[in-house]
Amino acid sequence: MSIQLLHKKLINKKLTISVAESCTGGLLAHNLTKLANSSKYFQMGLTTYSNQAKIKILKVNKNIIKKYGAVSYECCKAMVRNLSKISKSKINISITGIAGPGGASKNKPIGLVYIGIKKGKTLIVKENRFKSNNRNSVQKLTVREVIKIVLNLI
């Protein structure tokens, strides 16, 4: 599954896409915009890395972060829901996770990444546990997984 195929499908189907990334730090937005004519589908990319950014920009309720943490199903779901209200894109994606090497705990190991995708009334939040302790690898595996999910969805 490739970014080139996704690029063609988004253009052919006249779909728009926006992303809110945390642990991938803009890597998904970079991949979505590195091909010519990506302006036909790409609307916005937000790197809401800190809890403050998630709360201030994406309007994630601070109680969600307090109760479940920024790396959680609940936070990822709130991120993608609120992004869809802000962006008005046909497809919205949120990513939050632990790329490492720090920030992990027993319950939230390196490689734990939540991917949220909202297309119309369909909302998916997928928990991933990538088997890697390498930051770049976790980020790349996350982007690859997003591309796969979106291609299957459209």
XYZ file of C-alpha atoms in Angstrom:
154
model
C 0.000 0.000 0.000
C 1.616 3.186 -1.063
C 1.279 6.915 -0.682
C 1.215 7.169 -4.503
C -1.906 4.985 -4.668
C -3.586 6.988 -1.906
C -2.621 10.219 -3.701
C -4.325 9.031 -6.920
C -7.451 7.795 -5.138
C -7.907 11.005 -3.143
C -7.649 13.094 -6.321
C -9.864 10.779 -8.398
C -12.564 10.595 -5.725
C -12.276 14.334 -4.952
C -11.748 13.651 -1.258
C -10.173 16.127 1.155
C -8.009 15.129 4.088
C -6.737 16.739 7.289
C -4.507 15.393 10.049
C -3.804 16.042 13.722
C -0.561 14.373 14.715
C 1.256 13.970 17.977
C 3.927 11.235 18.141
C 4.544 11.300 14.367
C 5.422 15.004 14.535
C 4.109 15.874 11.074
C 5.464 12.827 9.228
C 2.008 11.898 7.916
C 1.404 15.460 6.676
C 4.835 15.392 5.034
C 4.031 12.129 3.258
C 0.627 13.387 2.137
C 2.104 16.600 0.701
C 5.363 15.422 -0.863
C 3.720 14.625 -4.206
C 2.715 17.260 -6.762
C -0.983 18.217 -6.746
C -1.466 17.246 -3.103
C -3.180 20.629 -2.712
C -6.167 19.028 -4.449
C -6.878 16.990 -1.321
C -4.713 18.107 1.614
C -6.381 20.779 3.746
C -4.491 21.006 7.019
C -1.946 19.329 9.218
C -1.755 20.118 12.911
C 1.071 18.843 15.074
C -0.554 18.974 18.499
C 2.332 17.486 20.415
C 1.736 18.866 23.898
C -1.322 18.337 26.065
C -1.826 22.127 25.952
C -1.986 22.053 22.141
C -4.498 19.210 22.212
C -6.642 21.193 24.659
C -6.248 24.679 23.109
C -6.205 23.888 19.375
C -8.198 20.651 19.112
C -10.476 21.450 22.061
C -9.853 18.069 23.694
C -11.503 18.250 27.102
C -8.714 18.466 29.701
C -10.576 15.928 31.857
C -10.116 13.305 29.110
C -6.356 13.833 29.263
C -6.388 13.855 33.085
C -8.421 10.653 33.324
C -7.090 8.589 30.391
C -3.882 10.352 29.330
C -2.932 11.917 25.997
C -2.043 8.464 24.682
C -5.475 6.855 24.888
C -8.421 5.717 22.824
C -10.507 8.501 24.355
C -8.032 11.282 23.532
C -7.518 10.025 19.980
C -11.282 9.905 19.430
C -11.738 13.470 20.742
C -8.830 14.654 18.557
C -10.327 13.254 15.340
C -13.889 14.352 16.150
C -12.828 17.910 16.875
C -10.461 18.045 13.894
C -13.382 17.141 11.627
C -15.344 20.121 13.014
C -12.389 22.477 12.448
C -11.298 21.239 9.032
C -14.559 20.202 7.353
C -12.464 17.646 5.408
C -14.093 14.470 4.113
C -11.391 12.400 5.867
C -9.826 13.343 9.201
C -7.015 11.519 10.943
C -5.623 11.770 14.468
C -2.511 10.100 15.834
C -1.309 9.908 19.423
C 1.188 7.480 20.876
C 4.583 6.716 22.328
C 7.387 6.656 19.773
C 10.138 6.485 22.391
C 12.803 6.229 23.524
C 11.292 7.832 26.648
C 7.750 8.362 27.901
C 6.808 4.711 28.187
C 5.280 2.888 31.142
C 4.244 -0.694 31.837
C 0.695 -0.011 30.606
C 1.796 2.285 27.774
C 4.922 0.848 26.144
C 6.960 2.295 23.298
C 5.098 1.481 20.103
C 1.615 2.039 21.543
C -0.098 4.283 18.998
C -3.760 5.175 18.554
C -4.963 6.107 15.071
C -8.324 7.814 14.693
C -10.009 8.150 11.310
C -13.307 9.868 10.634
C -14.946 9.710 7.220
C -18.547 10.901 7.178
C -20.372 9.083 9.956
C -17.711 6.348 10.125
C -15.327 6.781 13.043
C -12.543 4.281 13.696
C -10.025 4.377 16.527
C -7.434 1.640 16.222
C -4.963 0.689 18.935
C -1.607 -0.406 17.539
C 1.318 -1.974 19.367
C 4.231 -1.691 17.007
C 7.069 -4.029 17.928
C 9.904 -1.542 17.791
C 11.876 0.493 20.284
C 13.176 2.743 17.529
C 11.482 6.160 17.373
C 11.813 6.571 13.591
C 10.564 3.051 13.010
C 7.449 3.574 15.189
C 6.705 6.805 13.309
C 7.132 5.184 9.875
C 5.076 2.116 10.853
C 2.311 4.440 12.066
C 2.221 6.357 8.771
C 2.191 3.082 6.827
C -0.728 1.818 8.927
C -2.695 5.055 8.377
C -2.214 4.786 4.608
C -3.414 1.166 4.697
C -6.531 1.990 6.755
C -7.485 4.996 4.608
C -7.016 3.031 1.373
C -9.296 0.299 2.736
C -11.852 2.905 3.810
C -12.060 4.625 0.442
